Amino acid sequence: MSLLIRGGTVVTAEGSARADVYCADGVIKAVGPNLDAPSGARVVDAGGQYVMPGGIDPHTHMQLPFMGTVASEDFFTGTAAAAAGGTTMIIDFVIPAPQTSLLTAYDQWREWAQKSCQDYSFHVAVTWWSDEVYRDMGTLVKDRGVNSFKHFMAYKNAIMVPDENLVKSFARCQELGAIATVHAENGELVFHLQQEILKRGITGPEGHPLSRPPEVEGEAANRAIRIAQVLGAPLYIVHNSCKESVEAIIRARLEGQRVYGEALAGHLLIDDSVYRHPDWNYAAAHVMSPPFRPKENQEYLWRALQSGNLQTTATDHCCFCADQKAMGRTDFTKIPNGTGGVEDRMSVLWHHGVGTGRLTPSEFVKVTSTNAAQIFNIYPRKGSVSVGADADLVVWDPEGSRTISAKTHHQKVDFNIFEGMNVKGIPSHTISQGKVVWEKGQLNVEQGAGRYINRPPFHSMFEALAKVNAARSPRSVPRKAAQ
Ligand code: URQ
Ligand code: ZN
Ligand code: ZN
């Protein structure tokens, strides 16, 4: 099956140019103007549209067991919804229960993810510490294609880890050539504030943001950054929601520290007024952590993306339906934390990013695909439109529009945090492994077609480079016999 995408403007992180893209055997074979269509090739007319690397969502939680229930979206429906929105790869999370084997959890998540219809990979959460965890991290890097380890600094009495574990695990990441990632909220402060707020008789969703003020996030972000700095470990902070965490990242980056930050599409557009909505279900549907923030934080996050101080966008797609959210009907701390967005991220970011002039099309590609591919070491296989890369592409119609709604979305959840939002800029075609999986409003996905994508450790790349350089260095070139 070969495919020629003809007449479009290819947009990459580097720039844009009128070019056709020819794909065969699941990879890009040629990029250039006026390509011929070999006999039998399918031709997609991309005239007047952009051809970009398929979106990479580096933060999802399909069918996550969490807070006494399981996220409603599974790996098939979630990767299908991603295709409908122009995203062609997700990086999800293996989250072992504390005191359980990381390798066993990894195998469990691999089994769950086999039904995916598009490519996927996993960060692995370090939710406890022991010599076994130390060894398993090595196995995961060397034999399972994992190069990123997650640490929850919140969720006390569940998956939160103390500083001691952060230190040991970050040091192990540095040793292995892996990147440490964190959910940065001070879980002890959250727990204390939750008890205080409940004591005052506040049990509704309005209590959620009160228990997780921005300072709680800023403190944890800074703490993780300083630990990583002392240990020389690269660090990626997920779902930065406020000025306090971004300021910590900017300071570190100005000092030359290797710290990366992620922003969620939700945090870029939704503010904390949602928690004061009179309808309990509406407010509870927005309970996620860190919470949606006061409005001024959105512009701050946009500026951080524009300035390159935040590098990626994601969704933290972790869906719970109304009956699940109702588990916290009398106690907001029992409302399962999480919201969706995997289908809407790309259009929301194009409309509010490129559509407003905040982002150029190339910057859009960087923050929705290429930067994540580079940070998690799968570039240029992913996140590029280049010969040899996987044929994961999106044909983007900048004039197309749609209204986002739970009534029409493909996400397996009964709520949409972007409900009613009109967006201009939509995928006319999504191509996964060279196959058109979304076309003019119709999914054409195959359960199980998705592949697990190995992500090599970083120093292995440096070792490879070192070998290449050594081979080139003058010392290794046999000297001509003296004249
Ligand atoms: O914290 C996370 O990233 C997971 C558990 C999803 N839930 C959330 O509220 N962000
Ligand atoms: Zn989180
Ligand atoms: Zn998450």
GROMACS .gro file of C-alpha atoms and ligand atoms in nm:
model
  495
    1MET     CA    1   0.000   0.000   0.000
    2SER     CA    2   0.164   0.326  -0.108
    3LEU     CA    3   0.035   0.677  -0.073
    4LEU     CA    4   0.114   1.006  -0.244
    5ILE     CA    5   0.005   1.321  -0.060
    6ARG     CA    6   0.002   1.576  -0.337
    7GLY     CA    7  -0.019   1.953  -0.363
    8GLY     CA    8   0.023   2.045   0.003
    9THR     CA    9   0.261   2.269   0.192
   10VAL     CA   10   0.485   2.064   0.417
   11VAL     CA   11   0.532   2.227   0.758
   12THR     CA   12   0.810   2.107   0.986
   13ALA     CA   13   0.981   2.247   1.294
   14GLU     CA   14   1.235   2.405   1.059
   15GLY     CA   15   0.999   2.576   0.816
   16SER     CA   16   0.753   2.515   0.535
   17ALA     CA   17   0.765   2.452   0.161
   18ARG     CA   18   0.534   2.335  -0.115
   19ALA     CA   19   0.608   1.962  -0.147
   20ASP     CA   20   0.451   1.625  -0.212
   21VAL     CA   21   0.510   1.334   0.025
   22TYR     CA   22   0.534   0.977  -0.099
   23CYS     CA   23   0.494   0.693   0.152
   24ALA     CA   24   0.530   0.319   0.114
   25ASP     CA   25   0.575   0.027   0.358
   26GLY     CA   26   0.476   0.256   0.644
   27VAL     CA   27   0.762   0.502   0.597
   28ILE     CA   28   0.822   0.824   0.407
   29LYS     CA   29   1.009   0.747   0.085
   30ALA     CA   30   1.025   1.088  -0.081
   31VAL     CA   31   0.949   1.454  -0.006
   32GLY     CA   32   0.964   1.707  -0.286
   33PRO     CA   33   0.771   1.907  -0.549
   34ASN     CA   34   0.583   1.736  -0.835
   35LEU     CA   35   0.640   1.375  -0.734
   36ASP     CA   36   0.496   1.109  -0.964
   37ALA     CA   37   0.247   0.861  -0.823
   38PRO     CA   38   0.378   0.509  -0.884
   39SER     CA   39   0.111   0.280  -1.028
   40GLY     CA   40  -0.128   0.159  -0.763
   41ALA     CA   41  -0.047   0.440  -0.526
   42ARG     CA   42  -0.336   0.608  -0.354
   43VAL     CA   43  -0.331   0.986  -0.407
   44VAL     CA   44  -0.456   1.230  -0.142
   45ASP     CA   45  -0.513   1.582  -0.265
   46ALA     CA   46  -0.362   1.818  -0.009
   47GLY     CA   47  -0.408   2.132  -0.218
   48GLY     CA   48  -0.448   2.439   0.001
   49GLN     CA   49  -0.362   2.238   0.310
   50TYR     CA   50  -0.061   2.174   0.531
   51VAL     CA   51   0.116   1.840   0.565
   52MET     CA   52   0.266   1.809   0.913
   53PRO     CA   53   0.413   1.541   1.137
   54GLY     CA   54   0.129   1.363   1.317
   55GLY     CA   55   0.072   1.494   1.668
   56ILE     CA   56   0.248   1.325   1.958
   57ASP     CA   57   0.065   1.345   2.292
   58PRO     CA   58   0.334   1.273   2.555
   59HIS     CA   59   0.087   1.249   2.843
   60THR     CA   60  -0.218   1.018   2.844
   61HIS     CA   61  -0.368   0.764   3.082
   62MET     CA   62  -0.580   0.518   2.890
   63GLN     CA   63  -0.782   0.280   3.115
   64LEU     CA   64  -0.581   0.385   3.420
   65PRO     CA   65  -0.684   0.220   3.748
   66PHE     CA   66  -0.698   0.526   3.977
   67MET     CA   67  -0.874   0.647   4.294
   68GLY     CA   68  -1.088   0.335   4.319
   69THR     CA   69  -1.204   0.322   3.958
   70VAL     CA   70  -1.066   0.285   3.602
   71ALA     CA   71  -1.042   0.563   3.345
   72SER     CA   72  -1.323   0.516   3.090
   73GLU     CA   73  -1.107   0.555   2.776
   74ASP     CA   74  -0.924   0.243   2.666
   75PHE     CA   75  -0.621   0.210   2.439
   76PHE     CA   76  -0.827   0.136   2.128
   77THR     CA   77  -1.089   0.407   2.168
   78GLY     CA   78  -0.826   0.654   2.291
   79THR     CA   79  -0.587   0.605   1.999
   80ALA     CA   80  -0.886   0.618   1.762
   81ALA     CA   81  -1.001   0.949   1.911
   82ALA     CA   82  -0.641   1.069   1.878
   83ALA     CA   83  -0.651   0.986   1.506
   84ALA     CA   84  -0.972   1.185   1.467
   85GLY     CA   85  -0.786   1.486   1.603
   86GLY     CA   86  -0.460   1.452   1.407
   87THR     CA   87  -0.253   1.286   1.682
   88THR     CA   88  -0.070   0.971   1.566
   89MET     CA   89   0.120   0.866   1.878
   90ILE     CA   90   0.065   0.872   2.252
   91ILE     CA   91   0.311   0.825   2.537
   92ASP     CA   92   0.112   0.673   2.821
   93PHE     CA   93   0.216   0.574   3.175
   94VAL     CA   94   0.285   0.245   3.348
   95ILE     CA   95   0.194   0.320   3.710
   96PRO     CA   96   0.282   0.026   3.938
   97ALA     CA   97   0.105   0.010   4.274
   98PRO     CA   98   0.364   0.078   4.546
   99GLN     CA   99   0.554  -0.235   4.656
  100THR     CA  100   0.474  -0.410   4.328
  101SER     CA  101   0.713  -0.500   4.048
  102LEU     CA  102   0.778  -0.236   3.782
  103LEU     CA  103   0.837  -0.514   3.528
  104THR     CA  104   0.510  -0.689   3.608
  105ALA     CA  105   0.324  -0.359   3.576
  106TYR     CA  106   0.503  -0.287   3.248
  107ASP     CA  107   0.389  -0.626   3.113
  108GLN     CA  108   0.033  -0.553   3.224
  109TRP     CA  109   0.024  -0.218   3.046
  110ARG     CA  110   0.182  -0.372   2.732
  111GLU     CA  111  -0.100  -0.626   2.731
  112TRP     CA  112  -0.366  -0.356   2.774
  113ALA     CA  113  -0.215  -0.144   2.498
  114GLN     CA  114  -0.208  -0.420   2.236
  115LYS     CA  115  -0.553  -0.308   2.118
  116SER     CA  116  -0.419   0.039   2.025
  117CYS     CA  117  -0.484   0.140   1.664
  118GLN     CA  118  -0.190   0.381   1.654
  119ASP     CA  119   0.164   0.379   1.788
  120TYR     CA  120   0.233   0.424   2.160
  121SER     CA  121   0.507   0.418   2.419
  122PHE     CA  122   0.528   0.428   2.800
  123HIS     CA  123   0.682   0.638   3.072
  124VAL     CA  124   0.719   0.417   3.381
  125ALA     CA  125   0.632   0.558   3.722
  126VAL     CA  126   0.865   0.492   4.014
  127THR     CA  127   0.609   0.468   4.294
  128TRP     CA  128   0.834   0.313   4.560
  129TRP     CA  129   1.201   0.227   4.612
  130SER     CA  130   1.406  -0.087   4.669
  131ASP     CA  131   1.703  -0.268   4.520
  132GLU     CA  132   1.449  -0.444   4.298
  133VAL     CA  133   1.322  -0.109   4.166
  134TYR     CA  134   1.682  -0.003   4.102
  135ARG     CA  135   1.743  -0.322   3.901
  136ASP     CA  136   1.412  -0.308   3.717
  137MET     CA  137   1.483   0.048   3.598
  138GLY     CA  138   1.798  -0.089   3.438
  139THR     CA  139   1.608  -0.370   3.271
  140LEU     CA  140   1.342  -0.130   3.145
  141VAL     CA  141   1.605   0.094   2.986
  142LYS     CA  142   1.828  -0.179   2.847
  143ASP     CA  143   1.565  -0.431   2.733
  144ARG     CA  144   1.219  -0.267   2.718
  145GLY     CA  145   1.273   0.061   2.532
  146VAL     CA  146   1.193   0.289   2.827
  147ASN     CA  147   1.393   0.611   2.865
  148SER     CA  148   1.168   0.815   3.097
  149PHE     CA  149   1.061   0.756   3.455
  150LYS     CA  150   0.771   0.942   3.622
  151HIS     CA  151   0.758   1.053   3.985
  152PHE     CA  152   0.440   1.169   4.155
  153MET     CA  153   0.516   1.431   4.420
  154ALA     CA  154   0.143   1.440   4.505
  155TYR     CA  155  -0.126   1.180   4.586
  156LYS     CA  156  -0.017   1.109   4.945
  157ASN     CA  157  -0.101   0.761   5.078
  158ALA     CA  158  -0.123   0.642   4.717
  159ILE     CA  159   0.149   0.688   4.455
  160MET     CA  160   0.334   0.987   4.603
  161VAL     CA  161   0.706   0.939   4.665
  162PRO     CA  162   0.920   1.120   4.928
  163ASP     CA  163   1.233   1.317   4.851
  164GLU     CA  164   1.450   1.018   4.939
  165ASN     CA  165   1.301   0.826   4.648
  166LEU     CA  166   1.329   1.125   4.415
  167VAL     CA  167   1.701   1.145   4.493
  168LYS     CA  168   1.764   0.773   4.442
  169SER     CA  169   1.552   0.749   4.129
  170PHE     CA  170   1.684   1.065   3.965
  171ALA     CA  171   2.037   0.941   4.029
  172ARG     CA  172   1.945   0.609   3.868
  173CYS     CA  173   1.795   0.794   3.569
  174GLN     CA  174   2.119   0.988   3.524
  175GLU     CA  175   2.321   0.665   3.545
  176LEU     CA  176   2.103   0.495   3.283
  177GLY     CA  177   2.075   0.785   3.038
  178ALA     CA  178   1.704   0.820   3.113
  179ILE     CA  179   1.505   1.137   3.180
  180ALA     CA  180   1.320   1.192   3.507
  181THR     CA  181   0.969   1.335   3.483
  182VAL     CA  182   0.755   1.468   3.766
  183HIS     CA  183   0.401   1.553   3.864
  184ALA     CA  184   0.504   1.859   4.067
  185GLU     CA  185   0.269   1.932   4.355
  186ASN     CA  186   0.366   1.919   4.723
  187GLY     CA  187   0.149   1.626   4.829
  188GLU     CA  188   0.196   1.690   5.202
  189LEU     CA  189   0.061   2.046   5.166
  190VAL     CA  190  -0.226   1.921   4.952
  191PHE     CA  191  -0.319   1.660   5.211
  192HIS     CA  192  -0.303   1.912   5.495
  193LEU     CA  193  -0.516   2.167   5.307
  194GLN     CA  194  -0.769   1.901   5.208
  195GLN     CA  195  -0.824   1.811   5.574
  196GLU     CA  196  -0.851   2.177   5.673
  197ILE     CA  197  -1.102   2.252   5.396
  198LEU     CA  198  -1.316   1.948   5.480
  199LYS     CA  199  -1.312   2.051   5.848
  200ARG     CA  200  -1.466   2.383   5.740
  201GLY     CA  201  -1.749   2.189   5.580
  202ILE     CA  202  -1.645   2.254   5.221
  203THR     CA  203  -1.701   1.919   5.047
  204GLY     CA  204  -1.785   2.024   4.689
  205PRO     CA  205  -1.555   2.057   4.384
  206GLU     CA  206  -1.489   2.418   4.482
  207GLY     CA  207  -1.264   2.274   4.753
  208HIS     CA  208  -1.035   2.111   4.497
  209PRO     CA  209  -0.846   2.423   4.377
  210LEU     CA  210  -0.840   2.559   4.733
  211SER     CA  211  -0.640   2.252   4.839
  212ARG     CA  212  -0.387   2.290   4.554
  213PRO     CA  213  -0.289   2.658   4.524
  214PRO     CA  214  -0.020   2.751   4.269
  215GLU     CA  215   0.242   2.781   4.543
  216VAL     CA  216   0.203   2.408   4.608
  217GLU     CA  217   0.299   2.345   4.247
  218GLY     CA  218   0.576   2.602   4.235
  219GLU     CA  219   0.744   2.459   4.548
  220ALA     CA  220   0.746   2.106   4.409
  221ALA     CA  221   0.867   2.214   4.066
  222ASN     CA  222   1.155   2.402   4.222
  223ARG     CA  223   1.240   2.112   4.455
  224ALA     CA  224   1.248   1.862   4.167
  225ILE     CA  225   1.458   2.104   3.961
  226ARG     CA  226   1.713   2.149   4.240
  227ILE     CA  227   1.740   1.775   4.306
  228ALA     CA  228   1.790   1.713   3.934
  229GLN     CA  229   2.044   1.994   3.917
  230VAL     CA  230   2.260   1.853   4.197
  231LEU     CA  231   2.244   1.504   4.047
  232GLY     CA  232   2.299   1.615   3.688
  233ALA     CA  233   1.979   1.444   3.576
  234PRO     CA  234   1.770   1.582   3.291
  235LEU     CA  235   1.419   1.670   3.407
  236TYR     CA  236   1.077   1.701   3.240
  237ILE     CA  237   0.796   1.862   3.437
  238VAL     CA  238   0.450   1.753   3.320
  239HIS     CA  239   0.134   1.964   3.319
  240ASN     CA  240   0.272   2.299   3.428
  241SER     CA  241  -0.041   2.499   3.507
  242CYS     CA  242   0.079   2.825   3.659
  243LYS     CA  243   0.333   3.102   3.671
  244GLU     CA  244   0.495   2.958   3.983
  245SER     CA  245   0.614   2.637   3.818
  246VAL     CA  246   0.711   2.801   3.488
  247GLU     CA  247   0.921   3.062   3.670
  248ALA     CA  248   1.118   2.780   3.832
  249ILE     CA  249   1.176   2.624   3.491
  250ILE     CA  250   1.285   2.954   3.335
  251ARG     CA  251   1.535   3.020   3.613
  252ALA     CA  252   1.685   2.672   3.573
  253ARG     CA  253   1.702   2.696   3.194
  254LEU     CA  254   1.871   3.036   3.218
  255GLU     CA  255   2.135   2.865   3.430
  256GLY     CA  256   2.182   2.609   3.154
  257GLN     CA  257   2.009   2.325   3.335
  258ARG     CA  258   1.845   2.060   3.117
  259VAL     CA  259   1.483   2.106   3.226
  260TYR     CA  260   1.185   2.071   2.994
  261GLY     CA  261   0.823   2.166   3.058
  262GLU     CA  262   0.486   2.057   2.925
  263ALA     CA  263   0.160   2.251   2.908
  264LEU     CA  264  -0.183   2.090   2.877
  265ALA     CA  265  -0.429   2.217   2.617
  266GLY     CA  266  -0.681   2.246   2.903
  267HIS     CA  267  -0.462   2.463   3.123
  268LEU     CA  268  -0.398   2.695   2.826
  269LEU     CA  269  -0.767   2.773   2.783
  270ILE     CA  270  -0.975   2.692   3.088
  271ASP     CA  271  -0.974   2.886   3.415
  272ASP     CA  272  -1.076   2.810   3.773
  273SER     CA  273  -1.424   2.958   3.737
  274VAL     CA  274  -1.535   2.610   3.631
  275TYR     CA  275  -1.515   2.500   3.997
  276ARG     CA  276  -1.767   2.766   4.100
  277HIS     CA  277  -2.027   2.651   3.847
  278PRO     CA  278  -2.363   2.585   4.014
  279ASP     CA  279  -2.394   2.238   3.860
  280TRP     CA  280  -2.204   1.984   4.075
  281ASN     CA  281  -2.143   1.749   3.782
  282TYR     CA  282  -2.004   2.027   3.566
  283ALA     CA  283  -1.761   2.141   3.835
  284ALA     CA  284  -1.663   1.784   3.926
  285ALA     CA  285  -1.599   1.702   3.559
  286HIS     CA  286  -1.317   1.960   3.572
  287VAL     CA  287  -1.148   1.811   3.880
  288MET     CA  288  -0.798   1.728   3.769
  289SER     CA  289  -0.456   1.804   3.916
  290PRO     CA  290  -0.304   2.052   3.902
  291PRO     CA  291  -0.639   2.231   3.890
  292PHE     CA  292  -0.745   2.486   3.630
  293ARG     CA  293  -0.605   2.819   3.742
  294PRO     CA  294  -0.705   3.187   3.761
  295LYS     CA  295  -0.721   3.336   3.413
  296GLU     CA  296  -0.390   3.525   3.416
  297ASN     CA  297  -0.204   3.195   3.420
  298GLN     CA  298  -0.327   3.105   3.069
  299GLU     CA  299  -0.152   3.397   2.902
  300TYR     CA  300   0.159   3.323   3.104
  301LEU     CA  301   0.159   2.964   2.977
  302TRP     CA  302   0.109   3.079   2.618
  303ARG     CA  303   0.404   3.317   2.649
  304ALA     CA  304   0.616   3.036   2.792
  305LEU     CA  305   0.531   2.824   2.486
  306GLN     CA  306   0.602   3.114   2.250
  307SER     CA  307   0.938   3.186   2.416
  308GLY     CA  308   1.046   2.820   2.415
  309ASN     CA  309   1.044   2.799   2.794
  310LEU     CA  310   0.778   2.530   2.773
  311GLN     CA  311   0.849   2.282   2.497
  312THR     CA  312   0.557   2.046   2.461
  313THR     CA  313   0.179   2.033   2.480
  314ALA     CA  314  -0.021   1.735   2.597
  315THR     CA  315  -0.366   1.650   2.731
  316ASP     CA  316  -0.319   1.426   3.037
  317HIS     CA  317  -0.616   1.241   2.886
  318CYS     CA  318  -0.755   1.057   3.190
  319CYS     CA  319  -1.132   1.028   3.156
  320PHE     CA  320  -1.397   0.961   3.418
  321CYS     CA  321  -1.771   0.968   3.344
  322ALA     CA  322  -2.030   1.138   3.564
  323ASP     CA  323  -2.109   0.824   3.763
  324GLN     CA  324  -1.739   0.786   3.842
  325LYS     CA  325  -1.692   1.152   3.937
  326ALA     CA  326  -1.996   1.106   4.169
  327MET     CA  327  -1.777   0.887   4.392
  328GLY     CA  328  -1.680   1.222   4.547
  329ARG     CA  329  -2.035   1.354   4.580
  330THR     CA  330  -1.989   1.420   4.955
  331ASP     CA  331  -1.613   1.465   4.962
  332PHE     CA  332  -1.421   1.642   4.683
  333THR     CA  333  -1.102   1.452   4.771
  334LYS     CA  334  -1.275   1.136   4.645
  335ILE     CA  335  -1.359   1.275   4.300
  336PRO     CA  336  -1.137   1.083   4.052
  337ASN     CA  337  -0.889   1.334   3.915
  338GLY     CA  338  -0.871   1.363   3.541
  339THR     CA  339  -1.011   1.518   3.222
  340GLY     CA  340  -0.995   1.436   2.851
  341GLY     CA  341  -0.869   1.611   2.537
  342VAL     CA  342  -0.668   1.373   2.318
  343GLU     CA  343  -0.904   1.437   2.024
  344ASP     CA  344  -0.913   1.815   2.058
  345ARG     CA  345  -0.558   1.923   2.146
  346MET     CA  346  -0.437   1.990   1.791
  347SER     CA  347  -0.740   2.196   1.679
  348VAL     CA  348  -0.760   2.385   2.008
  349LEU     CA  349  -0.392   2.475   1.984
  350TRP     CA  350  -0.414   2.569   1.615
  351HIS     CA  351  -0.721   2.787   1.664
  352HIS     CA  352  -0.596   2.965   1.978
  353GLY     CA  353  -0.228   2.945   1.890
  354VAL     CA  354  -0.174   2.986   1.517
  355GLY     CA  355  -0.515   3.149   1.465
  356THR     CA  356  -0.427   3.429   1.706
  357GLY     CA  357  -0.068   3.474   1.588
  358ARG     CA  358   0.078   3.338   1.912
  359LEU     CA  359   0.240   3.049   1.724
  360THR     CA  360   0.367   3.012   1.369
  361PRO     CA  361   0.276   2.686   1.192
  362SER     CA  362   0.632   2.564   1.252
  363GLU     CA  363   0.610   2.646   1.623
  364PHE     CA  364   0.279   2.458   1.628
  365VAL     CA  365   0.459   2.153   1.486
  366LYS     CA  366   0.733   2.188   1.747
  367VAL     CA  367   0.500   2.199   2.045
  368THR     CA  368   0.256   1.933   1.922
  369SER     CA  369   0.504   1.682   1.783
  370THR     CA  370   0.872   1.746   1.713
  371ASN     CA  371   0.987   1.865   2.056
  372ALA     CA  372   0.829   1.564   2.227
  373ALA     CA  373   0.995   1.333   1.975
  374GLN     CA  374   1.335   1.493   2.043
  375ILE     CA  375   1.301   1.507   2.421
  376PHE     CA  376   1.196   1.142   2.439
  377ASN     CA  377   1.455   1.035   2.180
  378ILE     CA  378   1.241   0.906   1.894
  379TYR     CA  379   1.327   1.183   1.646
  380PRO     CA  380   1.344   1.181   1.342
  381ARG     CA  381   1.154   0.850   1.326
  382LYS     CA  382   0.869   1.043   1.483
  383GLY     CA  383   0.797   1.415   1.476
  384SER     CA  384   0.945   1.479   1.130
  385VAL     CA  385   0.849   1.479   0.762
  386SER     CA  386   1.169   1.329   0.631
  387VAL     CA  387   1.276   1.032   0.421
  388GLY     CA  388   1.295   0.723   0.640
  389ALA     CA  389   1.064   0.859   0.910
  390ASP     CA  390   0.748   0.671   1.000
  391ALA     CA  391   0.464   0.782   0.774
  392ASP     CA  392   0.271   0.939   1.063
  393LEU     CA  393   0.129   1.257   0.913
  394VAL     CA  394  -0.165   1.490   0.931
  395VAL     CA  395  -0.312   1.678   0.633
  396TRP     CA  396  -0.429   1.994   0.800
  397ASP     CA  397  -0.717   2.203   0.662
  398PRO     CA  398  -0.667   2.556   0.799
  399GLU     CA  399  -1.006   2.665   0.666
  400GLY     CA  400  -1.203   2.372   0.804
  401SER     CA  401  -1.392   2.420   1.127
  402ARG     CA  402  -1.593   2.227   1.380
  403THR     CA  403  -1.770   2.273   1.713
  404ILE     CA  404  -1.631   2.055   1.990
  405SER     CA  405  -1.891   1.853   2.180
  406ALA     CA  406  -1.926   1.535   2.382
  407LYS     CA  407  -2.225   1.465   2.158
  408THR     CA  408  -1.999   1.422   1.856
  409HIS     CA  409  -1.652   1.345   1.986
  410HIS     CA  410  -1.495   0.999   1.957
  411GLN     CA  411  -1.363   1.001   2.314
  412LYS     CA  412  -1.514   0.743   2.544
  413VAL     CA  413  -1.637   0.987   2.806
  414ASP     CA  414  -1.963   1.174   2.862
  415PHE     CA  415  -1.807   1.519   2.906
  416ASN     CA  416  -1.580   1.747   2.706
  417ILE     CA  417  -1.390   2.029   2.878
  418PHE     CA  418  -1.394   2.221   2.545
  419GLU     CA  419  -1.773   2.175   2.501
  420GLY     CA  420  -1.917   2.424   2.252
  421MET     CA  421  -1.579   2.564   2.144
  422ASN     CA  422  -1.571   2.652   1.772
  423VAL     CA  423  -1.231   2.581   1.626
  424LYS     CA  424  -1.093   2.668   1.283
  425GLY     CA  425  -0.819   2.433   1.166
  426ILE     CA  426  -0.894   2.060   1.154
  427PRO     CA  427  -0.735   1.744   1.016
  428SER     CA  428  -0.883   1.644   0.680
  429HIS     CA  429  -0.669   1.328   0.680
  430THR     CA  430  -0.466   1.153   0.949
  431ILE     CA  431  -0.209   0.903   0.825
  432SER     CA  432  -0.067   0.636   1.056
  433GLN     CA  433   0.211   0.409   0.932
  434GLY     CA  434   0.129   0.524   0.578
  435LYS     CA  435  -0.242   0.431   0.605
  436VAL     CA  436  -0.523   0.687   0.600
  437VAL     CA  437  -0.695   0.630   0.936
  438TRP     CA  438  -0.906   0.947   0.942
  439GLU     CA  439  -1.055   1.102   0.632
  440LYS     CA  440  -1.312   1.379   0.608
  441GLY     CA  441  -1.486   1.289   0.929
  442GLN     CA  442  -1.463   0.911   0.908
  443LEU     CA  443  -1.235   0.683   1.110
  444ASN     CA  444  -1.075   0.391   0.932
  445VAL     CA  445  -0.876   0.238   1.217
  446GLU     CA  446  -0.783  -0.119   1.294
  447GLN     CA  447  -0.774  -0.246   1.651
  448GLY     CA  448  -0.424  -0.374   1.727
  449ALA     CA  449  -0.251  -0.196   1.439
  450GLY     CA  450  -0.061   0.026   1.683
  451ARG     CA  451   0.299  -0.063   1.770
  452TYR     CA  452   0.496  -0.022   2.089
  453ILE     CA  453   0.772   0.228   2.014
  454ASN     CA  454   1.106   0.166   2.183
  455ARG     CA  455   1.276   0.478   2.309
  456PRO     CA  456   1.654   0.432   2.348
  457PRO     CA  457   1.844   0.593   2.636
  458PHE     CA  458   2.016   0.919   2.566
  459HIS     CA  459   2.376   0.825   2.638
  460SER     CA  460   2.353   0.537   2.393
  461MET     CA  461   2.317   0.810   2.130
  462PHE     CA  462   2.615   0.990   2.279
  463GLU     CA  463   2.811   0.661   2.290
  464ALA     CA  464   2.728   0.605   1.923
  465LEU     CA  465   2.839   0.957   1.840
  466ALA     CA  466   3.157   0.903   2.042
  467LYS     CA  467   3.232   0.591   1.838
  468VAL     CA  468   3.171   0.777   1.512
  469ASN     CA  469   3.394   1.062   1.620
  470ALA     CA  470   3.664   0.823   1.741
  471ALA     CA  471   3.655   0.653   1.401
  472ARG     CA  472   3.705   0.992   1.238
  473SER     CA  473   3.972   1.124   1.471
  474PRO     CA  474   4.320   1.161   1.315
  475ARG     CA  475   4.469   0.918   1.561
  476SER     CA  476   4.263   0.637   1.411
  477VAL     CA  477   4.354   0.712   1.050
  478PRO     CA  478   4.651   0.492   0.954
  479ARG     CA  479   4.943   0.722   0.890
  480LYS     CA  480   5.102   0.707   0.549
  481ALA     CA  481   5.451   0.564   0.565
  482ALA     CA  482   5.688   0.851   0.625
  483GLN     CA  483   5.796   0.996   0.289
  484URQ     O1  484  -0.198   1.322   3.786
  484URQ     C1  485  -0.209   1.271   3.673
  484URQ     O2  486  -0.143   1.312   3.580
  484URQ     C2  487  -0.304   1.159   3.646
  484URQ     C3  488  -0.335   1.075   3.767
  484URQ     C4  489  -0.431   1.213   3.579
  484URQ     N1  490  -0.512   1.295   3.665
  484URQ     C5  491  -0.497   1.428   3.681
  484URQ     O3  492  -0.571   1.489   3.756
  484URQ     N2  493  -0.403   1.493   3.619
  485ZN      ZN  494  -0.014   1.432   3.704
  486ZN      ZN  495  -0.108   1.245   3.408
   0.00000   0.00000   0.00000
